[in-house]
Amino acid sequence: NANDPYIFENVIGVPSSGQVACLGSIPNPRYITLKVTESGPLQYQIMQSSNFDVGGNPTGTFMDVDFVAWGPFTSAENCNEIAFADCPTCPNNTTAPTFYPYGNITDCSYSASYTETLSIPNATAGQYYKLLITNFSGNTGYIKLVQTNYDQPGSGRTACADKLQLVAFVDLNADGIKD
């Protein structure tokens, strides 16, 4: 949701292991698991900068970001179903927006931009998607992942499997339940 962007550190110091999907290289890969909690279309903006302010606005140097998404999967542990292979016929989603999905490649973009758009048109509650985000520049910074269609009627919802929200409360009756 635009009011709650997921901002996390990028990865540095990991050389590319080759070409994957539409990506010419995958330097400094960061993997995210998205769990679909409500069915519907999903659209995300992925942005990379050397810094973001508390409101989620980039305040540093913009850095090239690329991604590939795979899915849907029935569990978060389905990594063995990901095809880590080059796809010479797979285009950047900005030049061929209707090309994907292709096999279990849900979407892919490889451009020099600091922002990319991930689209999952028909996500179903209970499904999982794996997202690989690269840091082409190799510089230290942060990645912002935000669902841009969150407020649109009928849009899907996800929960990042590695994003925890802790809620502190005073347990006056000592039963371990927030009541």
XYZ file of N, CA, C and O in Angstrom:
716
model
N 0.859 -1.164 0.000
C 0.000 0.000 0.000
C 0.899 1.218 0.000
O 1.956 1.224 0.608
N 0.468 2.265 -0.670
C 1.295 3.459 -0.837
C 1.638 4.120 0.496
O 2.662 4.782 0.624
N 0.797 3.929 1.500
C 1.062 4.511 2.812
C 1.986 3.643 3.653
O 2.408 4.042 4.716
N 2.279 2.432 3.193
C 3.136 1.508 3.933
C 4.087 0.805 2.961
O 3.989 -0.398 2.757
N 5.005 1.557 2.326
C 5.918 0.902 1.392
C 6.878 -0.015 2.142
O 7.199 0.216 3.302
N 7.280 -1.063 1.470
C 8.259 -1.992 2.016
C 9.616 -1.529 1.511
O 9.905 -1.596 0.319
N 10.458 -1.004 2.409
C 11.782 -0.513 2.055
C 12.811 -1.377 2.773
O 12.732 -1.558 3.988
N 13.747 -1.911 2.014
C 14.733 -2.830 2.578
C 16.074 -2.614 1.899
O 16.153 -2.045 0.814
N 17.134 -3.069 2.559
C 18.484 -2.914 2.020
C 18.665 -3.763 0.771
O 18.156 -4.876 0.691
N 19.416 -3.191 -0.178
C 19.765 -3.979 -1.350
C 20.945 -4.884 -1.005
O 21.437 -4.876 0.120
N 21.367 -5.664 -1.963
C 22.479 -6.594 -1.781
C 23.672 -6.060 -2.564
O 23.516 -5.521 -3.664
N 24.868 -6.186 -1.988
C 26.098 -5.802 -2.689
C 27.108 -6.939 -2.589
O 27.008 -7.802 -1.713
N 28.069 -6.937 -3.497
C 29.180 -7.881 -3.420
C 28.901 -9.277 -3.928
O 29.709 -10.180 -3.712
N 27.786 -9.503 -4.612
C 27.474 -10.834 -5.141
C 27.513 -10.757 -6.671
O 26.683 -10.070 -7.275
N 28.483 -11.428 -7.293
C 28.576 -11.356 -8.753
C 27.398 -12.053 -9.431
O 26.745 -12.914 -8.847
N 27.154 -11.674 -10.661
C 26.079 -12.289 -11.437
C 26.412 -13.740 -11.719
O 27.558 -14.088 -11.984
N 25.395 -14.575 -11.674
C 25.588 -15.987 -12.006
C 25.131 -16.275 -13.432
O 24.949 -17.432 -13.800
N 24.900 -15.223 -14.233
C 24.527 -15.417 -15.629
C 23.217 -14.753 -15.979
O 22.706 -13.910 -15.237
N 22.678 -15.148 -17.096
C 21.421 -14.603 -17.576
C 20.263 -15.443 -17.061
O 20.319 -16.664 -17.067
N 19.196 -14.759 -16.616
C 18.013 -15.439 -16.116
C 16.788 -14.725 -16.680
O 16.694 -13.493 -16.585
N 15.874 -15.506 -17.260
C 14.653 -14.956 -17.851
C 15.035 -13.843 -18.823
O 15.883 -14.055 -19.678
N 14.466 -12.636 -18.680
C 14.812 -11.533 -19.593
C 16.032 -10.760 -19.114
O 16.486 -9.840 -19.802
N 16.561 -11.101 -17.940
C 17.672 -10.349 -17.358
C 18.998 -10.761 -17.986
O 19.354 -11.939 -17.977
N 19.729 -9.788 -18.509
C 21.036 -10.063 -19.098
C 22.051 -10.491 -18.064
O 23.020 -11.163 -18.370
N 21.821 -10.100 -16.800
C 22.679 -10.508 -15.689
C 21.873 -10.340 -14.405
O 20.868 -9.639 -14.379
N 22.318 -10.991 -13.344
C 21.617 -10.882 -12.056
C 22.589 -10.561 -10.918
O 22.709 -11.295 -9.946
N 23.270 -9.408 -11.018
C 24.206 -9.055 -9.953
C 23.465 -8.659 -8.675
O 22.397 -8.055 -8.726
N 24.040 -9.025 -7.548
C 23.516 -8.608 -6.242
C 22.028 -8.901 -6.094
O 21.226 -8.014 -5.844
N 21.637 -10.177 -6.236
C 20.213 -10.515 -6.222
C 19.599 -10.489 -4.825
O 20.206 -10.911 -3.850
N 18.393 -10.001 -4.739
C 17.600 -10.011 -3.496
C 16.300 -10.728 -3.816
O 15.622 -10.402 -4.783
N 15.955 -11.734 -3.022
C 14.739 -12.519 -3.248
C 13.673 -12.147 -2.227
O 13.952 -12.026 -1.041
N 12.450 -12.001 -2.715
C 11.298 -11.672 -1.879
C 10.207 -12.681 -2.204
O 10.018 -13.056 -3.365
N 9.485 -13.128 -1.199
C 8.328 -13.986 -1.402
C 7.074 -13.177 -1.134
O 6.958 -12.539 -0.090
N 6.163 -13.190 -2.093
C 4.878 -12.522 -1.927
C 3.798 -13.575 -1.753
O 3.684 -14.493 -2.573
N 3.028 -13.462 -0.705
C 1.898 -14.360 -0.467
C 0.622 -13.593 -0.783
O 0.381 -12.520 -0.233
N -0.186 -14.138 -1.679
C -1.440 -13.489 -2.053
C -2.465 -13.750 -0.947
O -2.754 -14.899 -0.616
N -2.989 -12.681 -0.371
C -3.978 -12.806 0.708
C -5.393 -12.510 0.229
O -6.344 -12.946 0.858
N -5.523 -11.744 -0.880
C -6.823 -11.479 -1.495
C -6.665 -11.551 -3.003
O -5.730 -10.972 -3.554
N -7.581 -12.242 -3.676
C -7.517 -12.420 -5.126
C -7.754 -11.117 -5.872
O -8.512 -10.258 -5.415
N -7.114 -11.009 -7.034
C -7.294 -9.858 -7.907
C -5.980 -9.452 -8.542
O -4.926 -10.004 -8.237
N -6.018 -8.467 -9.441
C -4.785 -8.014 -10.076
C -3.874 -7.295 -9.088
O -4.352 -6.604 -8.184
N -2.575 -7.465 -9.276
C -1.565 -6.821 -8.435
C -0.636 -6.007 -9.321
O -0.228 -6.473 -10.382
N -0.316 -4.814 -8.884
C 0.658 -3.994 -9.595
C 1.564 -3.342 -8.557
O 1.085 -2.761 -7.587
N 2.869 -3.476 -8.777
C 3.864 -2.941 -7.852
C 4.831 -2.022 -8.575
O 5.189 -2.258 -9.716
N 5.289 -1.000 -7.863
C 6.410 -0.195 -8.320
C 7.618 -0.644 -7.511
O 7.542 -0.795 -6.286
N 8.719 -0.884 -8.211
C 9.989 -1.241 -7.584
C 10.946 -0.089 -7.882
O 11.101 0.303 -9.031
N 11.554 0.458 -6.834
C 12.443 1.604 -6.993
C 13.706 1.368 -6.165
O 13.639 0.796 -5.084
N 14.852 1.843 -6.687
C 16.105 1.707 -5.949
C 16.808 3.059 -5.871
O 16.932 3.770 -6.862
N 17.237 3.398 -4.661
C 17.926 4.658 -4.410
C 18.935 4.438 -3.284
O 18.804 3.501 -2.499
N 19.894 5.329 -3.202
C 20.876 5.201 -2.122
C 20.259 5.522 -0.765
O 20.789 5.121 0.270
N 19.107 6.223 -0.754
C 18.445 6.530 0.512
C 16.982 6.913 0.268
O 16.629 7.377 -0.807
N 16.152 6.706 1.289
C 14.747 7.109 1.292
C 14.474 7.826 2.604
O 15.059 7.485 3.633
N 13.561 8.795 2.585
C 13.183 9.455 3.834
C 12.095 8.636 4.539
O 11.664 7.594 4.026
N 11.650 9.082 5.704
C 10.669 8.326 6.483
C 9.336 8.202 5.765
O 8.553 7.300 6.044
N 9.044 9.088 4.806
C 7.813 9.009 4.023
C 7.926 8.094 2.815
O 6.973 7.939 2.059
N 9.096 7.483 2.613
C 9.292 6.584 1.482
C 9.699 7.278 0.200
O 9.695 6.670 -0.870
N 10.078 8.553 0.277
C 10.512 9.302 -0.899
C 12.017 9.143 -1.095
O 12.774 9.234 -0.128
N 12.464 8.923 -2.345
C 13.905 8.789 -2.576
C 14.611 10.116 -2.299
O 14.161 11.161 -2.746
N 15.673 10.055 -1.506
C 16.425 11.270 -1.172
C 17.884 11.150 -1.582
O 18.661 12.058 -1.345
N 18.235 10.049 -2.177
C 19.622 9.836 -2.558
C 19.776 9.718 -4.058
O 18.960 10.217 -4.830
N 20.801 9.004 -4.450
C 21.116 8.774 -5.861
C 20.276 7.616 -6.380
O 20.234 6.551 -5.763
N 19.627 7.821 -7.519
C 18.853 6.746 -8.137
C 19.798 5.686 -8.682
O 20.872 6.004 -9.184
N 19.382 4.404 -8.576
C 20.206 3.304 -9.060
C 19.359 2.342 -9.878
O 18.207 2.067 -9.527
N 19.940 1.824 -10.948
C 19.275 0.874 -11.838
C 18.764 -0.319 -11.033
O 19.479 -0.882 -10.205
N 17.507 -0.699 -11.290
C 16.913 -1.871 -10.650
C 16.233 -2.701 -11.732
O 15.665 -2.158 -12.680
N 16.340 -4.010 -11.630
C 15.719 -4.936 -12.578
C 15.077 -6.055 -11.772
O 15.405 -6.263 -10.601
N 14.159 -6.793 -12.403
C 13.494 -7.865 -11.663
C 12.983 -8.952 -12.590
O 12.793 -8.749 -13.789
N 12.737 -10.094 -11.983
C 11.963 -11.169 -12.601
C 11.097 -11.754 -11.491
O 11.516 -11.845 -10.334
N 9.860 -12.108 -11.838
C 8.933 -12.721 -10.883
C 8.467 -14.055 -11.450
O 8.204 -14.167 -12.659
N 8.383 -15.048 -10.573
C 7.909 -16.374 -10.951
C 6.688 -16.734 -10.127
O 6.566 -16.339 -8.979
N 5.816 -17.548 -10.698
C 4.660 -18.034 -9.968
C 3.532 -18.348 -10.919
O 3.686 -18.266 -12.136
N 2.390 -18.705 -10.411
C 2.108 -18.868 -8.986
C 2.581 -20.226 -8.483
O 2.671 -21.185 -9.230
N 2.871 -20.268 -7.184
C 3.264 -21.487 -6.500
C 2.288 -21.760 -5.362
O 1.642 -20.842 -4.864
N 2.211 -23.010 -4.951
C 1.275 -23.384 -3.884
C 1.848 -23.200 -2.495
O 1.108 -23.243 -1.520
N 3.167 -23.001 -2.402
C 3.773 -22.752 -1.096
C 5.015 -21.894 -1.277
O 5.544 -21.767 -2.384
N 5.488 -21.350 -0.181
C 6.679 -20.496 -0.217
C 7.947 -21.311 -0.471
O 8.985 -20.755 -0.781
N 7.880 -22.612 -0.346
C 9.051 -23.472 -0.493
C 9.211 -24.037 -1.896
O 9.977 -24.961 -2.107
N 8.515 -23.528 -2.892
C 8.565 -24.075 -4.242
C 9.713 -23.539 -5.088
O 9.612 -23.492 -6.311
N 10.825 -23.163 -4.469
C 11.958 -22.618 -5.226
C 12.466 -23.581 -6.287
O 12.998 -23.161 -7.305
N 12.311 -24.873 -6.068
C 12.807 -25.848 -7.033
C 12.025 -25.809 -8.345
O 12.439 -26.389 -9.327
N 10.892 -25.101 -8.375
C 10.105 -24.984 -9.597
C 10.499 -23.773 -10.432
O 9.974 -23.573 -11.522
N 11.407 -22.942 -9.933
C 11.832 -21.755 -10.665
C 12.840 -22.158 -11.728
O 13.793 -22.879 -11.450
N 12.608 -21.681 -12.952
C 13.529 -21.955 -14.052
C 14.585 -20.857 -14.088
O 14.322 -19.767 -14.578
N 15.766 -21.134 -13.538
C 16.872 -20.173 -13.554
C 17.619 -20.293 -14.876
O 18.782 -20.630 -14.919
N 16.916 -20.019 -15.958
C 17.503 -20.155 -17.284
C 17.285 -18.879 -18.077
O 16.336 -18.140 -17.828
N 18.167 -18.656 -19.023
C 18.021 -17.525 -19.924
C 16.815 -17.780 -20.823
O 16.518 -18.916 -21.186
N 16.116 -16.740 -21.148
C 14.982 -16.830 -22.056
C 15.214 -15.802 -23.161
O 14.768 -14.655 -23.044
N 15.942 -16.162 -24.204
C 16.299 -15.193 -25.244
C 15.097 -14.529 -25.906
O 15.200 -13.436 -26.425
N 13.948 -15.190 -25.875
C 12.759 -14.605 -26.499
C 11.953 -13.751 -25.528
O 10.982 -13.117 -25.921
N 12.344 -13.731 -24.242
C 11.604 -12.953 -23.245
C 12.017 -11.487 -23.310
O 13.170 -11.154 -23.064
N 11.073 -10.612 -23.603
C 11.393 -9.189 -23.708
C 11.246 -8.467 -22.373
O 10.700 -9.004 -21.406
N 11.702 -7.247 -22.345
C 11.442 -6.346 -21.223
C 9.934 -6.057 -21.229
O 9.349 -5.845 -22.294
N 9.303 -6.033 -20.073
C 7.852 -5.813 -20.024
C 7.437 -4.425 -20.519
O 6.275 -4.201 -20.824
N 8.368 -3.489 -20.623
C 8.013 -2.164 -21.128
C 7.911 -2.144 -22.646
O 7.191 -1.328 -23.206
N 8.597 -3.059 -23.328
C 8.515 -3.123 -24.788
C 7.439 -4.084 -25.264
O 6.968 -3.970 -26.387
N 7.050 -5.043 -24.420
C 6.009 -6.016 -24.769
C 5.153 -6.299 -23.536
O 5.263 -7.359 -22.911
N 4.295 -5.354 -23.155
C 3.558 -5.472 -21.893
C 2.569 -6.648 -21.808
O 2.188 -7.027 -20.718
N 2.202 -7.235 -22.934
C 1.258 -8.359 -22.893
C 1.933 -9.718 -23.077
O 1.261 -10.735 -23.179
N 3.270 -9.748 -23.131
C 4.000 -10.996 -23.367
C 3.860 -11.991 -22.213
O 3.701 -13.184 -22.434
N 3.941 -11.520 -20.986
C 3.943 -12.402 -19.817
C 2.533 -12.716 -19.367
O 1.644 -11.909 -19.547
N 2.289 -13.886 -18.785
C 3.255 -14.879 -18.297
C 3.805 -15.761 -19.421
O 3.176 -15.962 -20.441
N 4.992 -16.302 -19.164
C 5.673 -17.206 -20.065
C 6.204 -18.347 -19.212
O 7.115 -18.147 -18.404
N 5.642 -19.533 -19.335
C 5.970 -20.619 -18.399
C 5.575 -20.152 -17.013
O 4.471 -19.667 -16.812
N 6.489 -20.275 -16.058
C 6.166 -19.731 -14.732
C 6.846 -18.388 -14.476
O 6.891 -17.919 -13.353
N 7.334 -17.745 -15.553
C 7.812 -16.364 -15.440
C 6.574 -15.475 -15.493
O 5.884 -15.416 -16.511
N 6.285 -14.819 -14.397
C 5.099 -13.977 -14.295
C 5.312 -12.626 -14.952
O 4.423 -12.092 -15.607
N 6.484 -12.044 -14.762
C 6.805 -10.735 -15.316
C 8.318 -10.553 -15.222
O 8.979 -11.188 -14.392
N 8.862 -9.665 -16.061
C 10.308 -9.474 -16.091
C 10.619 -8.124 -16.729
O 9.966 -7.736 -17.699
N 11.606 -7.417 -16.178
C 12.030 -6.156 -16.771
C 13.515 -5.937 -16.540
O 14.017 -6.093 -15.431
N 14.185 -5.560 -17.603
C 15.621 -5.323 -17.611
C 15.865 -4.032 -18.375
O 15.959 -4.026 -19.592
N 15.892 -2.930 -17.667
C 16.122 -1.631 -18.299
C 17.071 -0.833 -17.413
O 17.370 -1.233 -16.298
N 17.503 0.312 -17.890
C 18.440 1.149 -17.135
C 17.733 2.044 -16.124
O 18.369 2.842 -15.455
N 16.436 1.897 -15.957
C 15.657 2.774 -15.087
C 15.820 2.422 -13.605
O 16.092 1.281 -13.251
N 15.614 3.404 -12.749
C 15.620 3.180 -11.303
C 14.250 2.756 -10.794
O 14.090 2.448 -9.620
N 13.251 2.742 -11.688
C 11.926 2.239 -11.326
C 11.502 1.192 -12.341
O 11.816 1.276 -13.525
N 10.800 0.202 -11.852
C 10.234 -0.849 -12.700
C 8.811 -1.110 -12.207
O 8.483 -0.828 -11.052
N 7.977 -1.677 -13.079
C 6.601 -2.015 -12.716
C 6.403 -3.507 -12.861
O 6.641 -4.073 -13.932
N 5.961 -4.146 -11.784
C 5.638 -5.570 -11.753
C 4.135 -5.718 -11.810
O 3.414 -5.092 -11.018
N 3.644 -6.542 -12.737
C 2.204 -6.793 -12.854
C 1.915 -8.284 -12.734
O 2.570 -9.103 -13.376
N 0.931 -8.606 -11.917
C 0.407 -9.964 -11.779
C -1.093 -9.830 -12.002
O -1.818 -9.411 -11.108
N -1.586 -10.145 -13.210
C -2.970 -9.812 -13.547
C -4.049 -10.617 -12.821
O -5.121 -10.096 -12.566
N -3.809 -11.868 -12.504
C -4.866 -12.721 -11.943
C -4.411 -13.488 -10.715
O -4.526 -14.710 -10.666
N -3.941 -12.804 -9.709
C -3.461 -13.475 -8.496
C -4.641 -14.057 -7.721
O -5.721 -13.463 -7.666
N -4.436 -15.220 -7.142
C -5.475 -15.911 -6.374
C -5.001 -16.086 -4.939
O -3.848 -16.463 -4.702
N -5.887 -15.809 -3.996
C -5.554 -15.955 -2.569
C -4.979 -17.341 -2.304
O -5.475 -18.346 -2.815
N -3.897 -17.382 -1.533
C -3.233 -18.631 -1.191
C -2.036 -18.936 -2.086
O -1.241 -19.812 -1.764
N -1.895 -18.228 -3.193
C -0.758 -18.433 -4.084
C 0.465 -17.672 -3.576
O 0.334 -16.723 -2.797
N 1.631 -18.094 -4.052
C 2.891 -17.430 -3.727
C 3.617 -17.064 -5.017
O 3.521 -17.779 -6.018
N 4.347 -15.966 -4.967
C 5.196 -15.530 -6.075
C 6.586 -15.249 -5.531
O 6.724 -14.725 -4.427
N 7.604 -15.625 -6.302
C 8.990 -15.336 -5.952
C 9.454 -14.184 -6.817
O 9.240 -14.173 -8.029
N 10.088 -13.230 -6.190
C 10.540 -12.025 -6.867
C 12.046 -11.890 -6.668
O 12.527 -11.931 -5.544
N 12.787 -11.757 -7.775
C 14.226 -11.519 -7.750
C 14.440 -10.075 -8.189
O 14.029 -9.689 -9.292
N 15.056 -9.271 -7.331
C 15.349 -7.877 -7.625
C 16.868 -7.718 -7.619
O 17.536 -8.150 -6.683
N 17.414 -7.097 -8.678
C 18.862 -6.952 -8.773
C 19.308 -5.519 -8.485
O 18.546 -4.575 -8.622
N 20.555 -5.409 -8.092
C 21.214 -4.123 -7.866
C 22.342 -4.040 -8.891
O 23.471 -4.420 -8.619
N 22.012 -3.568 -10.092
C 22.962 -3.560 -11.200
C 24.190 -2.699 -10.910
O 25.306 -3.050 -11.270
N 24.004 -1.572 -10.220
C 25.127 -0.661 -9.950
C 26.121 -1.239 -8.953
O 27.291 -0.890 -8.963
N 25.645 -2.083 -8.056
C 26.517 -2.641 -7.029
C 26.776 -1.712 -5.866
O 27.556 -2.031 -4.971
N 26.111 -0.560 -5.849
C 26.295 0.403 -4.761
C 25.328 0.135 -3.613
O 24.225 -0.356 -3.823
N 25.733 0.497 -2.411
C 24.888 0.338 -1.229
C 23.665 1.228 -1.350
O 23.755 2.374 -1.785
N 22.512 0.689 -0.973
C 21.283 1.476 -1.028
C 20.092 0.683 -0.560
O 20.233 -0.319 0.161
N 18.927 1.127 -0.998
C 17.665 0.536 -0.556
C 16.745 0.322 -1.746
O 16.809 1.039 -2.750
N 15.870 -0.644 -1.586
C 14.846 -0.943 -2.582
C 13.494 -0.677 -1.941
O 13.261 -1.054 -0.791
N 12.625 -0.034 -2.704
C 11.259 0.240 -2.246
C 10.310 -0.569 -3.113
O 10.370 -0.516 -4.335
N 9.446 -1.333 -2.464
C 8.432 -2.138 -3.144
C 7.086 -1.662 -2.626
O 6.822 -1.726 -1.418
N 6.227 -1.166 -3.513
C 4.933 -0.641 -3.082
C 3.854 -1.068 -4.078
O 4.064 -1.005 -5.291
N 2.730 -1.530 -3.556
C 1.603 -1.890 -4.412
C 0.899 -0.608 -4.844
O 0.406 0.151 -4.015
N 0.851 -0.371 -6.149
C 0.298 0.884 -6.665
C -1.204 0.818 -6.945
O -1.828 1.857 -7.124
N -1.796 -0.368 -6.979
C -3.240 -0.475 -7.212
C -3.986 -0.897 -5.944
O -5.110 -1.367 -6.006
N -3.373 -0.699 -4.793
C -3.912 -1.143 -3.514
C -5.326 -0.610 -3.249
O -6.171 -1.315 -2.726
N -5.589 0.647 -3.616
C -6.877 1.271 -3.322
C -7.914 1.089 -4.421
O -9.024 1.603 -4.305
N -7.588 0.367 -5.478
C -8.541 0.172 -6.564
C -9.491 -0.974 -6.241
O -9.066 -2.014 -5.733
N -10.791 -0.797 -6.515
C -11.770 -1.857 -6.238
C -11.404 -3.154 -6.966
O -11.014 -3.134 -8.133
N -11.477 -4.271 -6.259
C -11.208 -5.577 -6.840
C -9.750 -5.950 -6.935
O -9.426 -7.034 -7.420
N -8.850 -5.066 -6.503
C -7.427 -5.392 -6.589
C -7.065 -6.444 -5.550
O -7.715 -6.581 -4.518
N -6.025 -7.191 -5.852
C -5.542 -8.197 -4.928
C -4.720 -7.577 -3.817
O -4.430 -6.376 -3.817
N -4.337 -8.403 -2.877
C -3.491 -7.975 -1.758
C -2.456 -9.067 -1.516
O -2.709 -10.244 -1.718
N -1.294 -8.642 -1.053
C -0.248 -9.594 -0.693
C 0.341 -9.232 0.648
O 0.168 -8.120 1.141
N 1.049 -10.182 1.190
C 1.854 -9.969 2.387
C 3.251 -10.449 2.029
O 3.408 -11.533 1.479
N 4.247 -9.630 2.274
C 5.624 -10.075 2.050
C 5.959 -11.066 3.145
O 5.815 -10.766 4.327
N 6.397 -12.246 2.763
C 6.619 -13.313 3.731
C 7.747 -12.995 4.712
O 7.817 -13.589 5.771
N 8.629 -12.053 4.348
C 9.716 -11.730 5.273
C 9.521 -10.377 5.941
O 10.425 -9.820 6.513
N 8.313 -9.838 5.874
C 8.011 -8.560 6.533
C 7.089 -8.852 7.711
O 5.975 -9.310 7.544
N 7.583 -8.609 8.885
C 6.801 -8.857 10.083
C 6.289 -7.551 10.653
O 6.976 -6.539 10.623
N 5.090 -7.589 11.163
C 4.550 -6.430 11.857
C 4.300 -6.866 13.289
O 3.511 -7.765 13.552
N 5.008 -6.255 14.209
C 4.871 -6.583 15.612
C 3.933 -5.591 16.269
O 4.033 -4.393 16.039
N 3.012 -6.091 17.070
C 2.068 -5.241 17.773
C 2.266 -5.466 19.268
O 2.022 -6.551 19.789
N 2.739 -4.424 19.934
C 2.938 -4.512 21.381
C 1.624 -4.190 22.082
O 0.837 -3.373 21.616
N 1.368 -4.886 23.190
C 0.169 -4.601 23.965
C 0.404 -4.969 25.424
O 1.285 -5.774 25.737
N -0.366 -4.364 26.296
C -0.304 -4.670 27.720
C -1.324 -5.778 27.990
O -2.503 -5.643 27.692
N -0.855 -6.897 28.541
C -1.714 -8.056 28.797
C -2.177 -8.021 30.245
O -1.619 -8.692 31.127
N -3.197 -7.202 30.501
C -3.669 -6.983 31.886
C -4.186 -8.249 32.555
O -4.005 -8.446 33.744
N -4.810 -9.139 31.771
C -5.342 -10.364 32.387
C -4.401 -11.574 32.213
O -4.767 -12.690 32.553
N -3.207 -11.350 31.693
C -2.145 -12.353 31.601
C -2.563 -13.629 30.865
O -2.119 -14.720 31.184
N -3.413 -13.490 29.816
C -3.825 -14.679 29.055
C -3.088 -14.815 27.726
O -3.338 -15.758 26.975
N -2.157 -13.881 27.409
C -1.379 -13.963 26.179
C -2.146 -13.564 24.932
O -1.652 -13.745 23.833
N -3.318 -13.018 25.054
C -4.168 -12.625 23.924
C -4.400 -11.122 23.964
O -4.680 -10.563 25.039
N -4.302 -10.490 22.802
C -4.604 -9.064 22.728
C -6.116 -8.910 22.719
O -6.766 -9.026 21.690
N -6.686 -8.678 23.870
C -8.139 -8.519 23.985
C -8.398 -7.286 24.772
O -8.899 -6.818 25.512
